[in-house]
Amino acid sequence: MPRTSIFQRPLWAAMMAFTAAFLWGWAYPLIKLGFGEFGITADMTGSKMLFAGIRFFISGIIILIVARLSGRSFCLKEAAKDRLVESSLFLLAFTLLNTTLHYACFYIGLSHSQGSRAAILNSLSVFLVVILACMFFKSDKLTLRKVAGSVIGFAGILSLNLGGEGSGAFTLMGDGMIILNALCGAFAGLMTRGVGKRVDVFVGTGYSLGIGGALLVIPGLLMGGTLPHVTFVGLLYLLMLIGISTIGFTLYNKLLTCNPVGKIAIWNSLIPVVGAVTSCLCLHETFEWKYALAATLTTAGIYIINKGKK
């Protein structure tokens, strides 16, 4: 009788899924702390792209090294080889959406918004994936559970704008860019199925982060981006962010290959909560009552949607 993989054992799978979600939640305050330590201000778009590009390029390289050491194939799958140009363009589009455009919008938006607010607003991508999947894939049916979860989740996101101008009104460069980031993440999530048909998903993730990171570094440099004040603490923040991407994607992708998607994805409901709380703790942001309301509603919406998945 074959031995069950550690990634399939309920307790270990839950612990690793929790670890991935917990780490991703910490990225929000760490990015803002990194900006502050490197002297990157809100108007330094090139520097923000350079900072993001370095993080994801190194993370992608690490993932590809691990993929090579674990014996994964770097070649296109047989069915994809017959359509080489189409497959290459598809993977390039995935790279742009999953990393380059996704995180360019995210880093710009985060520098113009509170980390706690951005963490909750970014959960919009979860509900967008649910709706878009029902539109593009016949296997994904729009159910009452999905509608209810999406409505509750959107209510949580809308609750961020309660309380008037003084409590954090909508801003184009802040909230607007985070919403664009969520859109890119949602469409990239839909494309993951196609990536899996063309190349090993783990290798595809490494390519996406590595190449996508490079495509952030290049325009960042062309726009005059620099890291104005390189300090030990700043480098420590950057290393922590690289670790978050590497460990988070490695654990999450491996778990998805061994377990039902819903069983693992439900843990993503922790990301906006962890992001909001850690941002308030680490950045000394004011924790407003609407953050607790928004986090509760978005978490409930994600849970309702995933509860029915098998």
Tab-separated table of N, CA and C in Angstrom, residues 20 22 30 34 46 68 84 88 132 163 204-205 220-221 240 252 302 305:
chain	number	residue	atom	x	y	z
A	20	ALA	N	1.208	29.464	4.211
A	20	ALA	CA	1.233	30.238	2.966
A	20	ALA	C	0.369	31.489	3.085
A	22	PHE	N	-0.681	32.990	5.836
A	22	PHE	CA	-0.130	33.870	6.875
A	22	PHE	C	1.039	34.684	6.323
A	30	LEU	N	5.340	44.637	5.165
A	30	LEU	CA	6.757	44.541	4.827
A	30	LEU	C	7.110	45.368	3.599
A	34	GLY	N	9.663	48.318	3.681
A	34	GLY	CA	10.785	48.311	2.750
A	34	GLY	C	10.898	49.619	1.996
A	46	GLY	N	9.402	54.462	-10.693
A	46	GLY	CA	10.483	53.622	-11.195
A	46	GLY	C	11.140	52.812	-10.092
A	68	ARG	N	14.403	22.332	-10.852
A	68	ARG	CA	15.462	21.557	-11.509
A	68	ARG	C	15.983	20.469	-10.582
A	84	LEU	N	3.433	25.823	-30.986
A	84	LEU	CA	4.538	26.457	-30.277
A	84	LEU	C	4.325	27.954	-30.102
A	88	SER	N	3.571	29.817	-26.574
A	88	SER	CA	4.538	30.802	-26.084
A	88	SER	C	3.857	32.130	-25.772
A	132	LEU	N	-15.939	35.242	-13.024
A	132	LEU	CA	-15.365	35.054	-14.355
A	132	LEU	C	-15.278	33.580	-14.736
A	163	GLY	N	-18.154	56.043	6.327
A	163	GLY	CA	-17.598	56.947	7.329
A	163	GLY	C	-17.145	58.294	6.808
A	204	GLY	N	6.066	26.738	-14.575
A	204	GLY	CA	5.400	27.912	-15.119
A	204	GLY	C	5.362	29.063	-14.130
A	205	THR	N	5.174	28.732	-12.853
A	205	THR	CA	5.192	29.752	-11.806
A	205	THR	C	6.572	30.386	-11.694
A	220	GLY	N	11.710	49.844	-14.719
A	220	GLY	CA	12.032	50.570	-13.493
A	220	GLY	C	13.345	51.329	-13.631
A	221	LEU	N	14.350	50.671	-14.212
A	221	LEU	CA	15.648	51.314	-14.441
A	221	LEU	C	15.542	52.418	-15.492
A	240	MET	N	13.020	38.983	3.265
A	240	MET	CA	11.799	38.418	3.835
A	240	MET	C	10.691	38.342	2.792
A	252	TYR	N	1.804	26.406	-1.664
A	252	TYR	CA	0.441	26.493	-2.195
A	252	TYR	C	0.273	25.665	-3.465
A	302	ILE	N	-15.660	34.453	1.269
A	302	ILE	CA	-14.718	33.472	0.730
A	302	ILE	C	-15.022	32.088	1.281
A	305	ILE	N	-18.181	30.563	-0.397
A	305	ILE	CA	-17.899	30.121	-1.764
A	305	ILE	C	-17.126	28.814	-1.775
